[in-house]
CSV table of C-alpha atoms in Angstrom, one decimal:
chain,number,residue,atom,x,y,z
A,1230,MET,CA,-62.8,6.0,11.7
A,1231,PRO,CA,-66.3,5.5,10.3
A,1232,ASP,CA,-67.1,3.4,13.4
A,1233,LEU,CA,-66.5,6.4,15.7
A,1234,PRO,CA,-70.2,7.6,15.9
A,1235,GLU,CA,-71.5,4.0,16.6
A,1236,ARG,CA,-69.0,3.6,19.4
A,1237,THR,CA,-69.8,7.0,20.8
A,1238,GLU,CA,-73.6,6.3,20.7
A,1239,ARG,CA,-73.0,2.9,22.2
A,1240,GLY,CA,-70.9,4.4,25.0
A,1241,SER,CA,-73.6,7.1,25.6
A,1242,HIS,CA,-76.4,4.6,25.6
A,1243,LEU,CA,-74.4,2.4,28.1
A,1244,GLY,CA,-73.8,5.4,30.3
A,1245,GLY,CA,-77.6,6.3,30.2
A,1246,SER,CA,-78.6,2.7,31.2
A,1247,SER,CA,-76.4,2.7,34.3
A,1248,SER,CA,-77.7,6.0,35.6
A,1249,ASP,CA,-81.4,6.1,34.7
A,1250,GLY,CA,-82.4,4.7,38.2
A,1251,GLN,CA,-84.5,1.8,36.8
A,1252,ARG,CA,-81.9,-0.8,37.8
A,1253,ALA,CA,-80.0,-1.2,41.1
A,1254,PRO,CA,-76.4,-0.6,40.3
A,1255,ASP,CA,-74.1,-3.5,41.2
A,1256,SER,CA,-70.5,-2.9,42.4
A,1257,LYS,CA,-69.2,-2.9,38.9
A,1258,GLY,CA,-71.7,-0.2,37.9
A,1259,VAL,CA,-70.8,1.8,41.0
A,1260,GLN,CA,-67.2,1.6,40.1
A,1261,MET,CA,-67.9,2.8,36.5
A,1262,GLU,CA,-70.1,5.7,37.9
A,1263,THR,CA,-67.3,6.6,40.3
A,1264,ALA,CA,-64.7,6.5,37.5
A,1265,SER,CA,-67.1,8.5,35.3
A,1266,SER,CA,-67.8,11.2,37.9
A,1267,SER,CA,-64.2,11.4,39.1
A,1268,GLY,CA,-62.9,11.6,35.6
A,1269,SER,CA,-65.4,14.2,34.4
A,1270,TRP,CA,-62.8,17.0,34.5
A,1271,LEU,CA,-60.4,14.8,32.6
A,1272,SER,CA,-63.1,14.0,30.1
A,1273,ARG,CA,-63.9,17.6,29.6
A,1274,CYS,CA,-60.3,18.4,29.0
A,1275,LEU,CA,-60.0,15.6,26.5
A,1276,ILE,CA,-63.2,16.7,24.7
A,1277,ALA,CA,-61.7,20.2,24.6
A,1278,LEU,CA,-58.5,18.8,23.1
A,1279,VAL,CA,-60.5,16.9,20.5
A,1280,SER,CA,-62.6,20.1,19.7
A,1281,LEU,CA,-59.3,22.0,19.2
A,1282,GLN,CA,-58.4,19.6,16.5
A,1283,LEU,CA,-61.6,20.3,14.6
A,1284,PRO,CA,-62.3,20.5,11.7
A,1285,ILE,CA,-59.8,17.9,10.4
A,1286,HIS,CA,-59.5,17.0,6.7
A,1287,VAL,CA,-58.2,13.6,5.8
A,1288,SER,CA,-57.6,12.6,2.2
A,1289,GLY,CA,-58.5,9.1,1.0
A,1290,ASP,CA,-59.3,7.2,-2.2
A,1291,SER,CA,-63.1,7.3,-1.4
A,1292,GLY,CA,-63.2,11.1,-1.2
A,1293,LYS,CA,-62.8,13.6,1.8
A,1294,PHE,CA,-63.5,12.9,5.4
A,1295,HIS,CA,-64.6,15.7,7.7
A,1296,LEU,CA,-65.2,15.5,11.5
A,1297,ALA,CA,-67.4,18.2,13.1
A,1298,PRO,CA,-68.4,18.7,16.7
A,1299,LEU,CA,-72.0,18.3,17.7
A,1300,GLY,CA,-73.8,21.7,17.6
A,1301,GLY,CA,-70.9,23.2,15.8
A,1302,THR,CA,-70.4,24.2,12.1
A,1303,ALA,CA,-69.2,21.8,9.5
A,1304,LYS,CA,-67.5,23.0,6.3
A,1305,LEU,CA,-67.5,20.4,3.6
A,1306,LEU,CA,-65.0,21.2,0.8
A,1307,CYS,CA,-66.1,20.0,-2.6
A,1308,PRO,CA,-63.2,17.8,-3.9
A,1309,LEU,CA,-63.7,19.1,-7.4
A,1310,SER,CA,-61.1,21.5,-8.8
A,1311,LEU,CA,-63.0,24.5,-10.3
A,1312,TRP,CA,-60.3,27.1,-10.6
A,1313,SER,CA,-60.5,27.0,-14.4
A,1314,VAL,CA,-64.4,27.4,-14.4
A,1315,PRO,CA,-65.4,31.1,-14.5
A,1316,THR,CA,-69.2,30.5,-14.2
A,1317,LEU,CA,-71.1,27.6,-12.6
A,1318,THR,CA,-74.5,26.7,-14.1
A,1319,GLU,CA,-75.6,24.7,-11.1
A,1320,VAL,CA,-74.2,23.5,-7.8
A,1321,ARG,CA,-76.1,20.9,-5.8
A,1322,TRP,CA,-75.2,19.2,-2.5
A,1323,LEU,CA,-76.9,15.9,-1.9
A,1324,ARG,CA,-77.0,13.7,1.2
A,1325,SER,CA,-77.1,9.9,0.6
A,1326,PRO,CA,-78.7,8.3,3.7
A,1327,PRO,CA,-78.1,4.5,4.3
A,1328,ARG,CA,-81.8,4.0,3.3
A,1329,GLY,CA,-84.2,6.0,1.2
A,1330,LEU,CA,-83.8,8.6,-1.5
A,1331,SER,CA,-81.1,11.3,-1.7
A,1332,GLN,CA,-81.9,14.6,0.1
A,1333,VAL,CA,-81.0,18.0,-1.4
A,1334,VAL,CA,-79.0,19.8,1.2
A,1335,HIS,CA,-78.2,23.0,-0.8
A,1336,ALA,CA,-79.0,24.0,-4.4
A,1337,LEU,CA,-77.6,26.9,-6.4
A,1338,ARG,CA,-78.8,27.4,-10.0
A,1339,ASP,CA,-77.9,30.4,-12.2
A,1340,GLY,CA,-76.4,32.2,-9.2
A,1341,ARG,CA,-79.6,31.9,-7.0
A,1342,VAL,CA,-80.3,29.6,-4.1
A,1343,ARG,CA,-83.2,27.2,-4.7
A,1344,GLU,CA,-84.6,26.9,-1.2
A,1345,GLU,CA,-87.7,25.1,-2.5
A,1346,ASP,CA,-85.6,22.1,-3.6
A,1347,VAL,CA,-83.8,21.8,-0.1
A,1348,ALA,CA,-84.9,19.1,2.4
A,1349,PRO,CA,-86.8,20.6,5.4
A,1350,GLU,CA,-84.3,19.6,8.0
A,1351,TYR,CA,-81.5,21.6,6.2
A,1352,LYS,CA,-83.4,24.7,5.4
A,1353,GLY,CA,-81.9,27.8,7.0
A,1354,ARG,CA,-78.8,25.8,8.1
A,1355,THR,CA,-76.7,25.8,5.0
A,1356,ALA,CA,-74.7,28.2,2.9
A,1357,LEU,CA,-72.4,28.0,-0.1
A,1358,GLU,CA,-68.9,29.6,-0.3
A,1359,ARG,CA,-66.7,29.8,-3.4
A,1360,ASP,CA,-63.0,30.7,-3.4
A,1361,GLU,CA,-62.2,32.1,-6.8
A,1362,GLN,CA,-58.5,32.2,-6.1
A,1363,GLU,CA,-58.3,28.6,-4.9
A,1364,GLY,CA,-61.0,27.4,-7.3
A,1365,ASN,CA,-63.1,25.4,-4.9
A,1366,VAL,CA,-66.7,25.4,-3.4
A,1367,THR,CA,-67.4,24.8,0.3
A,1368,LEU,CA,-70.8,23.8,1.9
A,1369,GLU,CA,-71.3,25.2,5.4
A,1370,ILE,CA,-73.8,23.4,7.7
A,1371,ARG,CA,-74.6,25.2,10.9
A,1372,ASN,CA,-75.8,23.7,14.2
A,1373,VAL,CA,-74.6,20.2,13.3
A,1374,ARG,CA,-76.8,17.3,14.5
A,1375,LEU,CA,-76.1,13.6,14.9
A,1376,GLU,CA,-78.5,13.0,12.0
A,1377,ASP,CA,-76.3,15.0,9.7
A,1378,ARG,CA,-73.5,12.5,9.6
A,1379,GLY,CA,-73.1,10.5,6.5
A,1380,GLN,CA,-72.0,10.8,2.9
A,1381,TYR,CA,-72.5,14.0,0.9
A,1382,ARG,CA,-72.2,14.4,-2.8
A,1383,CYS,CA,-71.2,17.6,-4.5
A,1384,GLN,CA,-72.6,17.9,-8.0
A,1385,VAL,CA,-71.4,20.7,-10.3
A,1386,ARG,CA,-72.9,21.4,-13.7
A,1387,VAL,CA,-71.1,23.6,-16.3
A,1388,ALA,CA,-73.1,24.0,-19.5
A,1389,ASN,CA,-74.2,20.4,-20.3
A,1390,MET,CA,-71.4,18.7,-18.4
A,1391,THR,CA,-71.9,17.5,-14.8
A,1392,ARG,CA,-69.1,16.5,-12.4
A,1393,GLU,CA,-69.5,14.9,-9.0
A,1394,GLY,CA,-67.4,14.4,-5.8
A,1395,THR,CA,-68.0,12.8,-2.4
A,1396,VAL,CA,-67.4,14.0,1.2
A,1397,VAL,CA,-68.0,12.0,4.4
A,1398,LEU,CA,-69.2,13.9,7.5
A,1399,GLN,CA,-68.7,12.5,11.0
A,1400,VAL,CA,-70.1,14.1,14.1
A,1401,ALA,CA,-68.2,14.0,17.5
A,1402,ALA,CA,-70.9,13.8,20.2
A,1403,PRO,CA,-69.5,12.4,23.5
A,1404,SER,CA,-71.5,13.2,26.7
A,1405,PRO,CA,-69.2,14.5,29.5
A,1406,GLY,CA,-71.3,12.9,32.2
A,1407,ARG,CA,-71.7,9.6,30.4
A,1408,ILE,CA,-68.4,8.7,28.9
A,1409,SER,CA,-67.5,5.0,28.5
A,1410,PRO,CA,-64.0,3.8,29.1
A,1411,SER,CA,-63.6,3.0,25.4
A,1412,ALA,CA,-64.5,6.6,24.5
A,1413,VAL,CA,-62.0,7.9,27.1
A,1414,ALA,CA,-59.3,5.6,25.7
A,1415,LEU,CA,-60.2,6.7,22.2
A,1416,ALA,CA,-60.1,10.4,23.2
A,1417,VAL,CA,-56.7,9.8,24.7
A,1418,ILE,CA,-55.3,7.7,21.9
A,1419,LEU,CA,-56.4,9.9,19.0
A,1420,PRO,CA,-54.4,13.0,20.0
A,1421,VAL,CA,-51.4,10.8,20.9
A,1422,LEU,CA,-51.7,9.1,17.5
A,1423,VAL,CA,-52.0,12.5,15.8
A,1424,LEU,CA,-49.0,13.8,17.7
A,1425,LEU,CA,-47.0,10.7,16.8
A,1426,ILE,CA,-47.9,11.0,13.2
A,1427,VAL,CA,-46.9,14.7,13.2
A,1428,VAL,CA,-43.6,13.9,15.0
A,1429,GLY,CA,-43.0,11.0,12.5
A,1430,ILE,CA,-43.7,13.2,9.6
A,1431,CYS,CA,-41.4,15.9,11.0
A,1432,LEU,CA,-38.6,13.3,11.5
A,1433,ILE,CA,-39.1,12.0,8.0
A,1434,LEU,CA,-39.0,15.5,6.6
A,1435,ARG,CA,-36.0,16.3,8.7
A,1436,GLU,CA,-34.2,13.1,7.7
A,1437,ARG,CA,-35.1,13.8,4.0
A,1438,ARG,CA,-33.7,17.4,4.3
A,1439,SER,CA,-30.6,16.0,6.0
A,1440,LYS,CA,-30.1,13.5,3.2
A,1441,GLU,CA,-30.8,16.2,0.6
A,1442,LYS,CA,-28.3,18.5,2.3
A,1443,LEU,CA,-25.7,15.7,2.4
A,1444,LEU,CA,-26.3,14.8,-1.2
A,1445,TYR,CA,-26.0,18.5,-2.1
A,1446,GLU,CA,-22.7,18.7,-0.2
A,1447,GLN,CA,-21.5,15.6,-1.9
A,1448,VAL,CA,-22.4,16.9,-5.3
A,1449,THR,CA,-20.8,20.2,-4.5
A,1450,GLU,CA,-17.7,18.4,-3.3
A,1451,VAL,CA,-17.5,16.3,-6.5
A,1452,GLU,CA,-18.0,19.5,-8.6
A,1453,ASN,CA,-15.2,21.2,-6.6
A,1454,LEU,CA,-13.0,18.1,-7.1
A,1455,LEU,CA,-13.7,18.1,-10.8
A,1456,SER,CA,-13.0,21.8,-10.9
A,1457,ASP,CA,-9.8,21.4,-9.0
A,1458,HIS,CA,-8.9,18.4,-11.2
A,1459,ALA,CA,-9.4,20.5,-14.3
A,1460,LYS,CA,-7.3,23.3,-12.8
A,1461,GLU,CA,-4.6,20.9,-11.7
A,1462,LYS,CA,-4.7,19.3,-15.1
A,1463,GLY,CA,-4.2,22.7,-16.6
A,1464,ARG,CA,-1.3,23.4,-14.3
A,1465,LEU,CA,0.3,20.1,-15.0
A,1466,HIS,CA,-0.1,20.6,-18.7
A,1467,LYS,CA,1.6,24.0,-18.4
A,1468,THR,CA,4.3,22.5,-16.2
A,1469,LEU,CA,4.8,19.6,-18.6
A,1470,LYS,CA,5.0,22.1,-21.4
A,1471,LYS,CA,7.5,24.1,-19.5
A,1472,LEU,CA,9.6,21.1,-18.6
A,1473,ARG,CA,9.6,19.9,-22.2
A,1474,SER,CA,10.8,23.4,-23.2
A,1475,GLU,CA,13.5,23.3,-20.5
A,1476,LEU,CA,14.5,19.8,-21.5
A,1477,LYS,CA,14.8,20.9,-25.1
A,1478,PHE,CA,16.8,23.9,-24.0
A,1479,LYS,CA,19.0,21.8,-21.7
A,1480,ARG,CA,19.6,19.4,-24.6
A,1481,ALA,CA,20.5,22.2,-26.8
A,1482,ALA,CA,22.7,23.7,-24.1
A,1483,ALA,CA,24.3,20.3,-23.5
A,1484,ASN,CA,24.9,19.8,-27.2
A,1485,SER,CA,26.3,23.3,-27.3
A,1486,GLY,CA,28.4,22.5,-24.2
A,1487,TRP,CA,29.7,19.3,-25.9
A,1488,ARG,CA,30.7,21.3,-29.0
A,1489,ARG,CA,32.3,23.9,-26.8
A,1490,ALA,CA,34.2,21.2,-24.9
A,1491,ARG,CA,35.6,19.7,-28.1
A,1492,LEU,CA,37.3,23.0,-28.8
A,1493,HIS,CA,39.6,22.1,-25.9
A,1494,PHE,CA,40.5,18.6,-27.1
A,1495,LEU,CA,43.7,17.0,-25.6
A,1496,ALA,CA,45.1,13.6,-26.4
A,1497,VAL,CA,46.1,12.6,-22.8
A,1498,THR,CA,48.3,9.6,-22.0
A,1499,LEU,CA,48.6,7.2,-19.1
A,1500,ASP,CA,51.1,7.4,-16.3
A,1501,PRO,CA,52.7,3.9,-15.9
A,1502,ASP,CA,54.1,4.8,-12.4
A,1503,THR,CA,50.5,5.0,-11.1
A,1504,ALA,CA,49.1,1.9,-12.7
A,1505,HIS,CA,48.0,-1.1,-10.5
A,1506,PRO,CA,50.3,-4.1,-11.0
A,1507,LYS,CA,47.6,-6.1,-12.8
A,1508,LEU,CA,47.0,-3.4,-15.4
A,1509,ILE,CA,48.5,-3.7,-18.9
A,1510,LEU,CA,49.3,-0.5,-20.8
A,1511,SER,CA,50.0,-0.1,-24.5
A,1512,GLU,CA,53.4,1.3,-25.6
A,1513,ASP,CA,51.9,4.6,-26.7
A,1514,ARG,CA,50.2,4.8,-23.2
A,1515,ARG,CA,46.7,5.3,-24.6
A,1516,SER,CA,45.2,1.9,-23.9
A,1517,VAL,CA,44.8,0.0,-20.7
A,1518,LYS,CA,43.2,-3.4,-19.8
A,1519,LEU,CA,43.2,-5.8,-16.8
A,1520,GLY,CA,45.7,-8.7,-17.0
A,1521,ASP,CA,45.3,-12.1,-15.4
A,1522,ARG,CA,48.2,-11.7,-12.9
A,1523,ARG,CA,50.3,-9.1,-11.2
A,1524,GLN,CA,53.3,-7.7,-13.1
A,1525,PRO,CA,56.7,-7.5,-11.5
A,1526,VAL,CA,56.9,-3.7,-11.3
A,1527,LEU,CA,58.4,-1.3,-8.8
A,1528,ASP,CA,56.2,-0.6,-5.8
A,1529,ASN,CA,56.6,3.2,-5.7
A,1530,PRO,CA,54.5,5.6,-3.6
A,1531,GLN,CA,52.5,6.8,-6.6
A,1532,ARG,CA,51.2,3.3,-7.6
A,1533,PHE,CA,47.8,2.0,-6.8
A,1534,ASP,CA,48.1,-1.3,-4.9
A,1535,PHE,CA,44.4,-2.1,-4.2
A,1536,VAL,CA,42.3,-0.1,-6.5
A,1537,VAL,CA,42.9,-1.4,-10.1
A,1538,SER,CA,43.3,2.1,-11.6
A,1539,VAL,CA,45.7,4.3,-13.4
A,1540,LEU,CA,46.0,8.1,-13.7
A,1541,GLY,CA,46.8,10.3,-16.7
A,1542,SER,CA,50.2,11.8,-17.1
A,1543,GLU,CA,48.9,15.3,-17.5
A,1544,SER,CA,48.2,17.5,-14.5
A,1545,PHE,CA,45.8,20.5,-14.7
A,1546,MET,CA,45.9,23.6,-12.5
A,1547,ALA,CA,43.8,25.9,-14.7
A,1548,GLY,CA,42.0,26.2,-18.0
A,1549,CYS,CA,39.6,23.9,-20.0
A,1550,HIS,CA,40.6,20.4,-21.0
A,1551,TYR,CA,38.7,17.7,-22.9
A,1552,TRP,CA,39.5,14.1,-23.8
A,1553,GLU,CA,37.6,11.1,-25.2
A,1554,VAL,CA,37.8,7.5,-24.2
A,1555,TYR,CA,36.5,4.6,-26.3
A,1556,VAL,CA,34.7,2.1,-24.1
A,1557,GLY,CA,33.1,0.0,-26.9
A,1558,ASP,CA,30.9,-2.8,-25.6
A,1559,LYS,CA,32.5,-3.0,-22.2
A,1560,THR,CA,30.0,-3.8,-19.4
A,1561,LYS,CA,31.9,-2.0,-16.6
A,1562,TRP,CA,34.3,0.9,-16.4
A,1563,ILE,CA,35.1,4.0,-14.3
A,1564,LEU,CA,36.3,7.3,-15.8
A,1565,GLY,CA,36.7,10.8,-14.6
A,1566,VAL,CA,39.1,13.2,-12.8
A,1567,CYS,CA,40.8,13.0,-9.4
A,1568,SER,CA,43.0,15.1,-7.2
A,1569,ASP,CA,46.7,14.4,-7.6
A,1570,THR,CA,46.9,13.9,-3.8
A,1571,VAL,CA,44.4,11.0,-3.5
A,1572,SER,CA,45.5,8.0,-1.6
A,1573,ARG,CA,47.1,5.3,-3.7
A,1574,LYS,CA,47.4,2.6,-1.0
A,1575,GLY,CA,44.7,0.4,0.4
A,1576,LYS,CA,41.0,0.6,-0.1
A,1577,VAL,CA,39.8,4.0,-1.2
A,1578,THR,CA,36.2,5.3,-1.1
A,1579,ALA,CA,35.6,7.4,-4.2
A,1580,SER,CA,33.7,10.6,-3.6
A,1581,PRO,CA,34.1,14.3,-4.2
A,1582,ALA,CA,35.0,14.8,-0.6
A,1583,ASN,CA,38.0,12.5,-1.1
A,1584,GLY,CA,39.0,14.2,-4.3
A,1585,HIS,CA,37.2,11.9,-6.9
A,1586,TRP,CA,34.8,13.0,-9.6
A,1587,LEU,CA,34.0,9.8,-11.3
A,1588,LEU,CA,31.3,8.2,-13.6
A,1589,ARG,CA,30.8,4.4,-13.5
A,1590,GLN,CA,28.9,2.0,-15.7
A,1591,SER,CA,27.6,-0.7,-13.4
A,1592,ARG,CA,25.6,-3.0,-15.8
A,1593,GLY,CA,23.7,-2.7,-19.0
A,1594,THR,CA,22.2,0.8,-19.3
A,1595,GLU,CA,22.6,1.6,-15.6
A,1596,TYR,CA,25.1,4.2,-14.6
A,1597,GLU,CA,26.3,5.9,-11.3
A,1598,ALA,CA,27.9,9.2,-10.6
A,1599,LEU,CA,30.0,8.5,-7.5
A,1600,THR,CA,28.6,11.3,-5.4
A,1601,SER,CA,27.9,10.9,-1.7
A,1602,PRO,CA,25.5,9.2,-1.7
A,1603,GLN,CA,25.8,7.8,-5.2
A,1604,THR,CA,23.5,9.1,-8.0
A,1605,SER,CA,22.0,6.3,-10.1
A,1606,PHE,CA,20.4,6.8,-13.5
A,1607,ARG,CA,19.7,5.1,-16.8
A,1608,LEU,CA,20.6,6.1,-20.4
A,1609,LYS,CA,18.5,5.2,-23.4
A,1610,GLU,CA,21.6,4.6,-25.4
A,1611,SER,CA,24.9,3.3,-23.9
A,1612,PRO,CA,27.9,5.3,-25.1
A,1613,ARG,CA,30.6,3.6,-27.0
A,1614,CYS,CA,32.8,6.7,-26.6
A,1615,VAL,CA,32.8,8.9,-23.5
A,1616,GLY,CA,33.9,12.5,-23.5
A,1617,VAL,CA,35.3,14.1,-20.3
A,1618,PHE,CA,35.5,17.9,-20.0
A,1619,LEU,CA,37.2,19.8,-17.2
A,1620,ASP,CA,36.6,23.5,-16.7
A,1621,TYR,CA,38.9,24.3,-13.8
A,1622,GLU,CA,37.9,27.9,-13.2
A,1623,ALA,CA,34.1,27.2,-13.6
A,1624,GLY,CA,34.5,24.3,-11.2
A,1625,THR,CA,32.7,21.7,-13.4
A,1626,ILE,CA,33.5,18.2,-14.7
A,1627,SER,CA,31.1,17.1,-17.4
A,1628,PHE,CA,30.6,13.7,-19.1
A,1629,TYR,CA,29.2,13.3,-22.6
A,1630,ASN,CA,28.0,10.5,-24.8
A,1631,VAL,CA,30.0,11.0,-27.9
A,1632,THR,CA,28.0,8.4,-29.7
A,1633,ASN,CA,24.8,10.4,-29.8
A,1634,LYS,CA,26.3,13.8,-28.8
A,1635,SER,CA,24.3,14.0,-25.5
A,1636,HIS,CA,25.1,15.1,-22.0
A,1637,ILE,CA,25.4,12.5,-19.2
A,1638,PHE,CA,26.3,14.1,-15.9
A,1639,THR,CA,28.1,17.2,-14.5
A,1640,PHE,CA,30.0,17.5,-11.1
A,1641,THR,CA,30.4,21.0,-9.6
A,1642,HIS,CA,33.1,21.8,-7.1
A,1643,THR,CA,35.6,24.5,-6.2
A,1644,PHE,CA,38.9,23.0,-7.1
A,1645,SER,CA,42.3,23.6,-5.5
A,1646,GLY,CA,45.5,21.9,-6.4
A,1647,PRO,CA,46.4,19.8,-9.5
A,1648,LEU,CA,43.9,17.4,-11.1
A,1649,ARG,CA,44.6,14.3,-13.2
A,1650,PRO,CA,42.5,12.1,-15.5
A,1651,PHE,CA,41.3,8.8,-13.9
A,1652,PHE,CA,40.9,5.4,-15.7
A,1653,GLU,CA,39.7,2.0,-14.4
A,1654,PRO,CA,38.8,-0.8,-16.8
A,1655,CYS,CA,37.2,-2.9,-14.0
A,1656,LEU,CA,37.1,-6.7,-13.7
A,1657,HIS,CA,36.5,-9.1,-16.5
A,1658,ASP,CA,32.8,-9.8,-15.6
A,1659,GLY,CA,32.9,-13.4,-16.6
A,1660,GLY,CA,34.9,-12.7,-19.8
A,1661,LYS,CA,32.5,-10.0,-21.1
A,1662,ASN,CA,34.6,-7.1,-20.0
A,1663,LYS,CA,38.1,-8.0,-21.2
A,1664,ALA,CA,38.3,-5.2,-23.8
A,1665,PRO,CA,40.6,-2.3,-23.0
A,1666,LEU,CA,39.9,1.4,-22.4
A,1667,ILE,CA,41.4,3.4,-25.3
A,1668,ILE,CA,42.2,7.1,-25.2
A,1669,CYS,CA,41.3,8.7,-28.5
A,1670,SER,CA,44.3,10.5,-30.1
A,1671,GLU,CA,42.0,12.8,-32.1
A,1672,LEU,CA,38.4,13.9,-32.2
A,1673,GLN,CA,36.2,11.2,-33.4
A,1674,LYS,CA,33.8,11.8,-36.3
A,1675,SER,CA,31.8,8.5,-36.5
A,1676,GLU,CA,31.5,5.2,-34.7
A,1677,GLU,CA,33.7,3.5,-37.2
A,1678,SER,CA,36.5,5.8,-36.5
A,1679,VAL,CA,36.2,6.2,-32.7
A,1680,VAL,CA,39.0,3.8,-32.0
A,1681,PRO,CA,42.5,5.2,-32.1
A,1682,LYS,CA,45.2,3.3,-33.9
A,1683,PRO,CA,47.9,2.2,-31.5
A,1684,ASN,CA,51.1,1.2,-33.3
A,1685,GLU,CA,52.3,-1.4,-30.8
A,1686,LYS,CA,50.8,-4.2,-28.8
A,1687,GLY,CA,50.4,-3.5,-25.1
A,1688,HIS,CA,52.9,-4.1,-22.4
A,1689,ALA,CA,52.7,-4.2,-18.6
A,1690,ASN,CA,52.7,-0.8,-16.9
A,1691,GLY,CA,54.7,0.9,-19.6
A,1692,ASP,CA,57.9,-1.3,-19.4
A,1693,VAL,CA,60.2,0.0,-22.1
A,1694,VAL,CA,60.5,-2.1,-25.3
A,1695,ARG,CA,62.5,-1.7,-28.5
A,1696,LYS,CA,61.0,0.6,-31.1
A,1697,VAL,CA,60.4,-0.8,-34.5
A,1698,ASP,CA,61.3,0.9,-37.8
A,1699,SER,CA,58.1,1.9,-39.6
A,1700,SER,CA,59.5,0.5,-42.8
A,1701,HIS,CA,59.0,-3.0,-41.5
A,1702,LEU,CA,55.3,-2.5,-40.5
A,1703,ARG,CA,52.5,-4.2,-42.4
A,1704,LYS,CA,48.7,-3.8,-42.1
A,1705,VAL,CA,46.7,-6.1,-39.8
A,1706,ASP,CA,44.2,-8.5,-41.4
A,1707,SER,CA,41.0,-7.3,-39.8
A,1708,SER,CA,39.3,-10.8,-40.3
A,1709,LEU,CA,41.7,-12.2,-37.7
A,1710,LEU,CA,40.5,-9.7,-35.0
A,1711,PRO,CA,37.6,-9.9,-32.6
A,1712,PRO,CA,34.3,-8.6,-34.1
A,1713,ASP,CA,34.1,-5.6,-31.8
A,1714,LEU,CA,37.7,-4.4,-32.6
A,1715,GLY,CA,37.9,-5.3,-36.2
A,1716,PRO,CA,36.4,-2.1,-37.6
A,1717,ALA,CA,38.2,0.0,-35.0
A,1718,LEU,CA,41.6,-1.4,-35.8
A,1719,ARG,CA,41.2,-1.5,-39.5
A,1720,GLY,CA,44.4,-0.1,-41.1
A,1721,LEU,CA,46.6,-0.7,-38.1
A,1722,LYS,CA,50.2,-1.6,-38.9
A,1723,VAL,CA,52.3,-4.0,-36.9
A,1724,PRO,CA,55.9,-5.1,-37.2
A,1725,SER,CA,56.8,-7.5,-39.9
A,1726,PHE,CA,59.1,-10.3,-38.9
């Protein structure tokens, strides 16, 4: 930008040389004159466009840059901030020419203009303006000349302290009739550059605003998510608290239900006419286990021939009934209630729709209620004794873990017709499931006493055997029994031969 006047003067000088009539113009000169004369209207428009951009202030590290039109008015803003200074002792504007001493352009001391200190070429052409609100001082130079271009210094003295700032003035002085191609190109390029810079700044600001808006939206979204999370956490906390309360209530209700069920205790027995041929029943018909081979029994219509099961002798058409079955450490078993009319022949699919309301231990702590489809669940503690409670009028069949007095599962159904207890000891499971299912003859009070005391060894499907006089019975040595049945069968008497 500081080279602008030199290029302008050089362009004007070249234009004057080609049109002063002292040299015969060659074809190139004629072309330049033609281009100059034909483009005079465009040049005037460009000059007008440049003039519309004036005055222009550009900030830089070396001070302020100001461009003024030739013959116009230049306003040089002192780069010093004076808004905090109520009274100025002295303000001086000095011009520093390339060679020679500095010239006083304008001088103000103690509120009075000192014309005697001002250089002759500036007398009557300058004025000083101060904006109290903005806190600045502006030098006004009227009827700007080419010689006015250069560097100006603003000196401000307050009391004994002096501050100084620098402003550079450039003068735009193209001649419409003598414009060089470089001046035309510069006049065209400058507005375009200014326009591009303005557009670029607008795009940058727009992009920045867009990013700020996006960032604000993201922050707002995160804040909303955190707020929703806090609300959801509160709701979940309340729900969890409610569920814990309901669970506590249900446990209490289940415990109460188990205690209520025990009021209807019944010592049920097994029906040998329904037992599968491979099942072995005890003489008192309260114990059943799976044998190694089929027994020679009568194939009556009531007997199961495929499902290795047996029914209870009792049949229920009304009321409440509760019985307990000792399962010990068995790995598999099926207990429950079924309709007296269930199919006894062939393969049977156990489901409430087919008249079965059964609970099965499949393996370990995994259990299944034989609903349709089956309902699988786990228990923290496997029961060693299972209670079964039938409330005919209420339409419920509930299972309880007698070991820890907890509820296991409840079927609901509208019953019609007689119902009977159901027992299935299941297969041996590699020798781990040979123990029998034992129906308790009385309410159990502790784990050590959950096993009833059968007074005879088992026999196949209830085949009748000779009764033994109790006077010949003796106690069983518990040390000779398996570990899992030793405590349960302590005190059992067997015939003495």
